[in-house]
PDB file of C-alpha atoms and ligand atoms in Angstrom:
ATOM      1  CA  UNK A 153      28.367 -24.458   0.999  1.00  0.00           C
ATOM      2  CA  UNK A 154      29.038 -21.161   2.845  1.00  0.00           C
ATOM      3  CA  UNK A 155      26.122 -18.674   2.381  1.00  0.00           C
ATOM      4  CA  UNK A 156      26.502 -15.585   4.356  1.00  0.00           C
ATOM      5  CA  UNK A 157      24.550 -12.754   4.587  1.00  0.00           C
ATOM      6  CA  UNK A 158      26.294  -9.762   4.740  1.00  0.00           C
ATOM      7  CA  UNK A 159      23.971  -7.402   6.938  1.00  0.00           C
ATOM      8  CA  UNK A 160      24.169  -3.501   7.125  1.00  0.00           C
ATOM      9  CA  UNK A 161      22.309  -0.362   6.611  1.00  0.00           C
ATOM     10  CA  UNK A 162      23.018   1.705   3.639  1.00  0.00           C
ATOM     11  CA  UNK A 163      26.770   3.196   3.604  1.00  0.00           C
ATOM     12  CA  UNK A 164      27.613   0.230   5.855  1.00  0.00           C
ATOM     13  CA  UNK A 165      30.567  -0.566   3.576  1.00  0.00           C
ATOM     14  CA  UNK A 166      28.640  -3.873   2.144  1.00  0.00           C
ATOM     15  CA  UNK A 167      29.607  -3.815  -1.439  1.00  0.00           C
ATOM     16  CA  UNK A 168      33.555  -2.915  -0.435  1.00  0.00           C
ATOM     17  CA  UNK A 169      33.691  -6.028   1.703  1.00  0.00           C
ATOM     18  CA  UNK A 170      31.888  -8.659  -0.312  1.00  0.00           C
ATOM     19  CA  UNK A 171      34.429  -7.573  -3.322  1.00  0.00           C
ATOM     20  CA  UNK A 172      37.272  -8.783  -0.977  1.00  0.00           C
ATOM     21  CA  UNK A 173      35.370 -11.885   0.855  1.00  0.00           C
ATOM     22  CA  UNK A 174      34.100 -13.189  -2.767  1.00  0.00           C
ATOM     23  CA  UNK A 175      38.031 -13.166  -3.363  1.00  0.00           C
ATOM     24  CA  UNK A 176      39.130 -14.819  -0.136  1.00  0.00           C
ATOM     25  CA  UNK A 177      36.602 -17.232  -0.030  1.00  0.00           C
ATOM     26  CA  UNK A 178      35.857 -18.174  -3.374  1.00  0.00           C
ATOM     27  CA  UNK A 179      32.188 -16.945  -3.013  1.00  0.00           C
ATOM     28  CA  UNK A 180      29.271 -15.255  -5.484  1.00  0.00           C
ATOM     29  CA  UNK A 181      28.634 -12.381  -4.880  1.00  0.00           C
ATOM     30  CA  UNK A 182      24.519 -11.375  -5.172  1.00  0.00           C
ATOM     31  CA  UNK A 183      24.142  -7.928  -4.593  1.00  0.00           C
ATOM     32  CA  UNK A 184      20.625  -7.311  -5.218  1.00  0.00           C
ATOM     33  CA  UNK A 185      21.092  -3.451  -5.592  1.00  0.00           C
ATOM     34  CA  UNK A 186      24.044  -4.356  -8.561  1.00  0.00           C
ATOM     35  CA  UNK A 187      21.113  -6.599 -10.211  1.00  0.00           C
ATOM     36  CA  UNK A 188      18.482  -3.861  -9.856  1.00  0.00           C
ATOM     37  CA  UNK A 189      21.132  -1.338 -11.237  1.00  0.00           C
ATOM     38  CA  UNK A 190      22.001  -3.887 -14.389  1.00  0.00           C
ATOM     39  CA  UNK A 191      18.545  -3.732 -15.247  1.00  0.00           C
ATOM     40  CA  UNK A 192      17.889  -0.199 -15.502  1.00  0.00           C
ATOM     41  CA  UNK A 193      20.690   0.436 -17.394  1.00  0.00           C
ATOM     42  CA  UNK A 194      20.092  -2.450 -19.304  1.00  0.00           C
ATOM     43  CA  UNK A 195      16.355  -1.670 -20.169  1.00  0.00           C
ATOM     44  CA  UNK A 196      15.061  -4.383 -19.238  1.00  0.00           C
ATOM     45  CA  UNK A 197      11.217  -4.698 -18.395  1.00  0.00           C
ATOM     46  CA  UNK A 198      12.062  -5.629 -14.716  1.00  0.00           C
ATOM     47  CA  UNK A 199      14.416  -2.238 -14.750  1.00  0.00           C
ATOM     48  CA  UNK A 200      11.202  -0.418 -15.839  1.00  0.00           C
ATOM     49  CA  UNK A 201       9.637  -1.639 -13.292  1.00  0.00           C
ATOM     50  CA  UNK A 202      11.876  -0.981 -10.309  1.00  0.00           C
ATOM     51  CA  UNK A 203      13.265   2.289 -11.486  1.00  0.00           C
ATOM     52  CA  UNK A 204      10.976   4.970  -9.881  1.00  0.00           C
ATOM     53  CA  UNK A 205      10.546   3.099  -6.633  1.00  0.00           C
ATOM     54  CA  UNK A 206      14.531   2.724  -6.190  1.00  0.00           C
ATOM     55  CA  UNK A 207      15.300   6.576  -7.074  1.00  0.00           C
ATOM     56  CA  UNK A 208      12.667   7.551  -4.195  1.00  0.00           C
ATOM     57  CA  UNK A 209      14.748   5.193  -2.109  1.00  0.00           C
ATOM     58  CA  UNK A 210      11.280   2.852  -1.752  1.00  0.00           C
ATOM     59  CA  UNK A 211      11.928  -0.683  -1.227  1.00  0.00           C
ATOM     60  CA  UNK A 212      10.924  -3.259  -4.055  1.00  0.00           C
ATOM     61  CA  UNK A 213       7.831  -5.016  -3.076  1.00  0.00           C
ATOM     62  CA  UNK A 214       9.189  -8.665  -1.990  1.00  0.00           C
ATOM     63  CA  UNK A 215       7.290 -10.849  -4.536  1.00  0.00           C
ATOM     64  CA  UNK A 216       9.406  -8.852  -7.746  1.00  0.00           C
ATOM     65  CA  UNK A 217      12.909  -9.073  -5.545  1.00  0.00           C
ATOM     66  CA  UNK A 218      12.381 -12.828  -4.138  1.00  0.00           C
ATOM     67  CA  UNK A 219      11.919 -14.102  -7.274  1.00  0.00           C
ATOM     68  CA  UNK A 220      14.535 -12.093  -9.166  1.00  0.00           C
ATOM     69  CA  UNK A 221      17.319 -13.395  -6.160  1.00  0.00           C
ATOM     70  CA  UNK A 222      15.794 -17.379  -6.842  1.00  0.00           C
ATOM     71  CA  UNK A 223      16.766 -16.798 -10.522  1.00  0.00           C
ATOM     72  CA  UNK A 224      20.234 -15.427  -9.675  1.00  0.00           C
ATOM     73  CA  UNK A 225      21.137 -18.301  -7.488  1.00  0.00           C
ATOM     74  CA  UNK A 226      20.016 -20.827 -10.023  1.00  0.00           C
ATOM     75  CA  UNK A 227      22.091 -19.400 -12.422  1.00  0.00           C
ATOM     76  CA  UNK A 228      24.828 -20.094 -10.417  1.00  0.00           C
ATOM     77  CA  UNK A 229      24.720 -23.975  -9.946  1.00  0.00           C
ATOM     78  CA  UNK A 230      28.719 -24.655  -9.555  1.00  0.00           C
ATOM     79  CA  UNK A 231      29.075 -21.645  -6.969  1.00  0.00           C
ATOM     80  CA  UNK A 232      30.835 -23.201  -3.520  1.00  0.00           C
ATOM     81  CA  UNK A 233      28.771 -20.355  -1.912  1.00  0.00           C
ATOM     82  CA  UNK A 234      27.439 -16.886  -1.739  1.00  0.00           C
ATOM     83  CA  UNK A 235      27.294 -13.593  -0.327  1.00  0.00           C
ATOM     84  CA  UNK A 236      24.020 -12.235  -0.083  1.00  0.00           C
ATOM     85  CA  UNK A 237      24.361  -8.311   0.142  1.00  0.00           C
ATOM     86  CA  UNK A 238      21.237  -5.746   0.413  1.00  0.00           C
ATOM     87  CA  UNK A 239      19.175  -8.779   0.667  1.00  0.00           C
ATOM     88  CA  UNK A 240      17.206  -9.853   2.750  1.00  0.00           C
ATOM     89  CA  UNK A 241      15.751  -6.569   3.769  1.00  0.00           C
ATOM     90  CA  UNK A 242      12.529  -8.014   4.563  1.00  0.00           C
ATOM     91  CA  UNK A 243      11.263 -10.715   6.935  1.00  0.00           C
ATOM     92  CA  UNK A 244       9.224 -11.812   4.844  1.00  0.00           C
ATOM     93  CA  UNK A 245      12.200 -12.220   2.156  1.00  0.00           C
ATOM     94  CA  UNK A 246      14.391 -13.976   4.743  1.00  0.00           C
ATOM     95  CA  UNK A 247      12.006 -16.374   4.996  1.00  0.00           C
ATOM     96  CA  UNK A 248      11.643 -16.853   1.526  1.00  0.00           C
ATOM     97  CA  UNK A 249      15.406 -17.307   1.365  1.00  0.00           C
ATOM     98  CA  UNK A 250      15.456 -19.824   3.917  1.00  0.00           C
ATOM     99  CA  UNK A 251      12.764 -22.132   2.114  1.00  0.00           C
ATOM    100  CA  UNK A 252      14.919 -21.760  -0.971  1.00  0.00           C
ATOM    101  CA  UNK A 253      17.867 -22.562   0.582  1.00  0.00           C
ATOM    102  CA  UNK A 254      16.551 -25.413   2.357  1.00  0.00           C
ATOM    103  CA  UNK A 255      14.473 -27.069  -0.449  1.00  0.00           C
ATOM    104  CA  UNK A 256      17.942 -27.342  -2.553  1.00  0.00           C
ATOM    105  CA  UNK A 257      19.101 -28.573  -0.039  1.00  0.00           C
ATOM    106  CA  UNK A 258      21.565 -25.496   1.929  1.00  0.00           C
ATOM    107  CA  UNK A 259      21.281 -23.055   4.323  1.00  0.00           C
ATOM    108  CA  UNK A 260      22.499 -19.972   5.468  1.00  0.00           C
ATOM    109  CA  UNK A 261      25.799 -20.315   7.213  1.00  0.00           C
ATOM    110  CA  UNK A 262      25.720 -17.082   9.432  1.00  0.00           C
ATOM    111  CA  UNK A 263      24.468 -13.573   9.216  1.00  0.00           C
ATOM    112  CA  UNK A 264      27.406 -10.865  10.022  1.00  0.00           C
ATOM    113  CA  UNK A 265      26.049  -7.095  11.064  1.00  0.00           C
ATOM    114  CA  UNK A 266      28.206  -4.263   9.851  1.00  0.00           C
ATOM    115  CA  UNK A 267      27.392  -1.975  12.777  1.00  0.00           C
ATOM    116  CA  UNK A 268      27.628   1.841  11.825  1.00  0.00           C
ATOM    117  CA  UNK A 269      26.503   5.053  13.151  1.00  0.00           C
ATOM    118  CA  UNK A 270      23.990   6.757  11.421  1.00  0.00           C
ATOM    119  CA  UNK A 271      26.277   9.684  11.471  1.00  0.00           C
ATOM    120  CA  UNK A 272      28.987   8.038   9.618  1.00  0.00           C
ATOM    121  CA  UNK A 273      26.382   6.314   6.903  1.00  0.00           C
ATOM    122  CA  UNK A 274      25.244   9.760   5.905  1.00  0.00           C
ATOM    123  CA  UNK A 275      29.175  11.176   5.813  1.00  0.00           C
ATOM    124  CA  UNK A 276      30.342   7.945   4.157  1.00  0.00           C
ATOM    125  CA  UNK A 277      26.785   8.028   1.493  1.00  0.00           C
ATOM    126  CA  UNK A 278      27.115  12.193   1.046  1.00  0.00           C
ATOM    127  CA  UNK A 279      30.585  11.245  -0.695  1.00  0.00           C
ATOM    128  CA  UNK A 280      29.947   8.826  -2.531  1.00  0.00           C
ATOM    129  CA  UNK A 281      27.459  10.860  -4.416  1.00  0.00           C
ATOM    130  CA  UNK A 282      30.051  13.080  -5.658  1.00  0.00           C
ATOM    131  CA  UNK A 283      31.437   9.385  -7.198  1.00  0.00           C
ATOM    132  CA  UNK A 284      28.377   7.414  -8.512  1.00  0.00           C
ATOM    133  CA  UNK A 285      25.812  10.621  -8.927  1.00  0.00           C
ATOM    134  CA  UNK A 286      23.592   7.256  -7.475  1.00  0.00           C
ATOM    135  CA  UNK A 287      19.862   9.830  -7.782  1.00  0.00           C
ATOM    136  CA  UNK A 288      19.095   7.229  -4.437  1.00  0.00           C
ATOM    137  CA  UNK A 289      22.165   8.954  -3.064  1.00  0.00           C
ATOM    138  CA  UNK A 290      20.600  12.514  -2.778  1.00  0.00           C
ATOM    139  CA  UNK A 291      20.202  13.870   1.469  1.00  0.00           C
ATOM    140  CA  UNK A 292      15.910  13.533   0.731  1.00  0.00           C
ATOM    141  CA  UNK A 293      16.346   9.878  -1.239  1.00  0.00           C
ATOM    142  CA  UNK A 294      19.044   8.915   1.315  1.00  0.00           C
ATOM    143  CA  UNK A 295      16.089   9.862   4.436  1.00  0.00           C
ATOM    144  CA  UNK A 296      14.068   7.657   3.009  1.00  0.00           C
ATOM    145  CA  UNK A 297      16.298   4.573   2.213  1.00  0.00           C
ATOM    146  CA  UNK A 298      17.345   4.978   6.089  1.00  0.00           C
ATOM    147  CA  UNK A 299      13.673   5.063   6.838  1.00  0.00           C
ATOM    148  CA  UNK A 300      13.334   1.824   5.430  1.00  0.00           C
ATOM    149  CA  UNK A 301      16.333   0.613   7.012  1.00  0.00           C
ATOM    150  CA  UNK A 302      14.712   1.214  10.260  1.00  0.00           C
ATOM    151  CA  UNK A 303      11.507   0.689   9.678  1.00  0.00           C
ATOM    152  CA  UNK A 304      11.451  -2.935   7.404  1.00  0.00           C
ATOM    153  CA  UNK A 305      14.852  -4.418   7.385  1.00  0.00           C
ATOM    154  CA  UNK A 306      16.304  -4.130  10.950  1.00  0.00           C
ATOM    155  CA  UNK A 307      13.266  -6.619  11.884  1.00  0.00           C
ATOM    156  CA  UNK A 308      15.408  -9.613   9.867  1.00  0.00           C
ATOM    157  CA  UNK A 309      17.939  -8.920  12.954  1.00  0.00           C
ATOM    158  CA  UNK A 310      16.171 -10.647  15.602  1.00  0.00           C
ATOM    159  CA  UNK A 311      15.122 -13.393  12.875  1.00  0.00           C
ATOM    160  CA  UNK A 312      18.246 -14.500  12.365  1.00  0.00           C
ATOM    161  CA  UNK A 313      19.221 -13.990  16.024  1.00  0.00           C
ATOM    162  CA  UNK A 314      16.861 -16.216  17.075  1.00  0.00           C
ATOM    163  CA  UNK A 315      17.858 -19.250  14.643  1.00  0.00           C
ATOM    164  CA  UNK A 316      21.689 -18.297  16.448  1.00  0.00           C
ATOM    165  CA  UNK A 317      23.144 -16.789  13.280  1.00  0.00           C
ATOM    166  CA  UNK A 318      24.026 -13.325  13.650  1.00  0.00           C
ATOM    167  CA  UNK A 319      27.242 -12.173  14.386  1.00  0.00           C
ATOM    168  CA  UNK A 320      27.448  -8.008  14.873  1.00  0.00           C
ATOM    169  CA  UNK A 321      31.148  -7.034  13.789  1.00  0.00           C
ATOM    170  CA  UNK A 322      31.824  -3.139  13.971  1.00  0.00           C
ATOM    171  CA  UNK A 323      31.574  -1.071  10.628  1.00  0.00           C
ATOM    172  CA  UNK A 324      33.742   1.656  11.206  1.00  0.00           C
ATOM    173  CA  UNK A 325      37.662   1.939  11.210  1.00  0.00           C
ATOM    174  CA  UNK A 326      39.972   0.792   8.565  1.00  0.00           C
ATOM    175  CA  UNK A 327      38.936  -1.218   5.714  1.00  0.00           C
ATOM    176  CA  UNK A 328      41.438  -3.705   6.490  1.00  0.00           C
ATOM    177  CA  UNK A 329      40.815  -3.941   9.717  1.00  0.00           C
ATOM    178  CA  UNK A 330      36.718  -4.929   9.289  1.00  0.00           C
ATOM    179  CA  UNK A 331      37.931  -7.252   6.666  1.00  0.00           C
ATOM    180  CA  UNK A 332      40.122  -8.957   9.243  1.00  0.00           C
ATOM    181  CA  UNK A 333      36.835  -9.013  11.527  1.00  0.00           C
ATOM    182  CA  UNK A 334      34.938 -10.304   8.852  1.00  0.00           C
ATOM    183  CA  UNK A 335      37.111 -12.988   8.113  1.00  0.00           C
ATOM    184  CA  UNK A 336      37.413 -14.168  11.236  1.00  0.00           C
ATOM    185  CA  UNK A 337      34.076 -14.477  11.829  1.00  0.00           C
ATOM    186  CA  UNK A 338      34.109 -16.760   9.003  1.00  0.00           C
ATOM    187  CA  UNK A 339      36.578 -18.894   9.498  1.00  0.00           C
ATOM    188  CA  UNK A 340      35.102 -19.677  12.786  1.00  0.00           C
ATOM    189  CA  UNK A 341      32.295 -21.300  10.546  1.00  0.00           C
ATOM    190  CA  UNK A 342      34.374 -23.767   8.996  1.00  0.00           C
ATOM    191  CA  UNK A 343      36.314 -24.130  12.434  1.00  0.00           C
TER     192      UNK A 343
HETATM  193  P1  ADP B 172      22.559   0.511  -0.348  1.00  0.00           P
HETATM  194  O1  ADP B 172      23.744   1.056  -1.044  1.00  0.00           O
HETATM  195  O2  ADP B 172      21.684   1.543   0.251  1.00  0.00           O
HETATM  196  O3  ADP B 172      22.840  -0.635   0.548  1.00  0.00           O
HETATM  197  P2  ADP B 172      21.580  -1.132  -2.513  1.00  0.00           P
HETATM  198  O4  ADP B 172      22.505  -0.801  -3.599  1.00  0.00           O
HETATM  199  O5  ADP B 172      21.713  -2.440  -1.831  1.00  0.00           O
HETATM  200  O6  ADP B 172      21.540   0.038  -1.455  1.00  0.00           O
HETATM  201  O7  ADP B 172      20.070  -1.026  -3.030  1.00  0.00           O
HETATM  202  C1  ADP B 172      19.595   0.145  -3.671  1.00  0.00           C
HETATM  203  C2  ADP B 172      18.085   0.114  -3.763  1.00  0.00           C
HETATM  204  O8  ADP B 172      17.643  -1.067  -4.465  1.00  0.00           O
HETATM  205  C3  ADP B 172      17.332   0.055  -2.436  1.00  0.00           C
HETATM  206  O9  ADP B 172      17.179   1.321  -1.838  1.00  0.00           O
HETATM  207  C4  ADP B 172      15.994  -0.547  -2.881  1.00  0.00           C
HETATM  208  O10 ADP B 172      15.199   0.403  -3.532  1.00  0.00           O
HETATM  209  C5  ADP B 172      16.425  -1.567  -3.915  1.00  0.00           C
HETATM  210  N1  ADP B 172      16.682  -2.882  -3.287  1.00  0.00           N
HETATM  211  C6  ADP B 172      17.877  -3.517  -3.218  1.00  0.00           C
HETATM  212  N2  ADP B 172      17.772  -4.692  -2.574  1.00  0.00           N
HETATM  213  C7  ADP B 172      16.464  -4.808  -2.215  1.00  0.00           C
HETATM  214  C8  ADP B 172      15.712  -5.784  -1.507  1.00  0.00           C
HETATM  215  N3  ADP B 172      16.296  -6.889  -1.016  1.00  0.00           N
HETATM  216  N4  ADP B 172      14.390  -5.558  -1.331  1.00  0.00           N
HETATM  217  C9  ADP B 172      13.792  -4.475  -1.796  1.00  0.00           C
HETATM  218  N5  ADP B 172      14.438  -3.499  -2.461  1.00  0.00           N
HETATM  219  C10 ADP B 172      15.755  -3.648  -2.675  1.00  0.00           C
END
């Protein structure tokens, strides 16, 4: 199996390049922001859950996201892989990942780093607004979401650095061009 986390703050152009890796490589996608999103449009009592706490731009406490990611991937049993995208944000949810992983019997493949400016992430998120009227897109929502960026998830960096996983690839230029990155980082996997 290839797993790869696809690492990045928000606006880091994660969603845009998993649509094109899950193409080249045959991959599921997991986005848990998409899967959050489904369910509060959807209703559903996880949605009502999780709705206030994403619009501030909180993260979801780790037990209500680990197990909502364990029930994606089993629903998946035929996938040849996946791309893990917005998760993990947490240590503690990389590790949970990595126990999963391991007890059916994969791993993670290798963790590549979008690396973006923060003044580019708040150009790149202040536009998409306009698009997706996201409410975790508004300038005070967006402070916070890069708050937790910096304050919970950019710990899983060294965690994954230290198990000789992560590859940093840079974030900004032409789509095409990080895609090329990207895939070259992943084809040295299978090299
Ligand atoms: P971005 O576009 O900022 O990368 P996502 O679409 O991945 O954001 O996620 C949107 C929101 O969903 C996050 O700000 C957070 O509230 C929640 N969320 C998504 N993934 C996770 C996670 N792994 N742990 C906790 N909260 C999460």
């Amino acid at each position: 199996m290839l797993n790869l986390v696809l690492f990045g703050p928000p606006g880091a152009g994660k969603g845009t390049q998993s649509e094109k890796l899950i193409a080249k490589y045959n991959l599921v996608h997991i986005s848990t922001g998409d899967i959050f999103r489904a369910h509060i449009s959807n209703q559903t009592e996880l949605g009502k859950q999780v709705s206030q706490i994403i619009a501030e731009g909180n993260l979801v406490p780790d037990s209500i996201t680990i197990a909502m990611l364990e029930e994606e991937i089993k629903q998946n049993p035929q996938a040849k892989g996946f791309i893990f995208d917005g998760f993990p944000r947490t240590v503690a949810q990389a590790e949970a990942l990595d126990a999963f992983l391991i007890a059916n019997g994969t791993a993670i493949t290798g963790v590549v780093a979008l690396d973006v400016t923060e003044e580019v992430l708040t150009e790149r998120i202040a536009k998409r607004q306009e698009i997706s009227g996201r409410a975790d897109d508004a300038a005070d929502k967006l402070k916070k979401r890069i708050e937790e960026y910096f304050g919970k998830t950019i710990h899983v960096l060294p965690y994954y650095e230290a198990q000789g996983k992560l590859t940093k690839v840079n974030g900004i230029g032409e789509i095409e061009t990080i895609f090329a990155d990207l895939s070259a980082v992943i084809d040295g996997y299978n090299a």
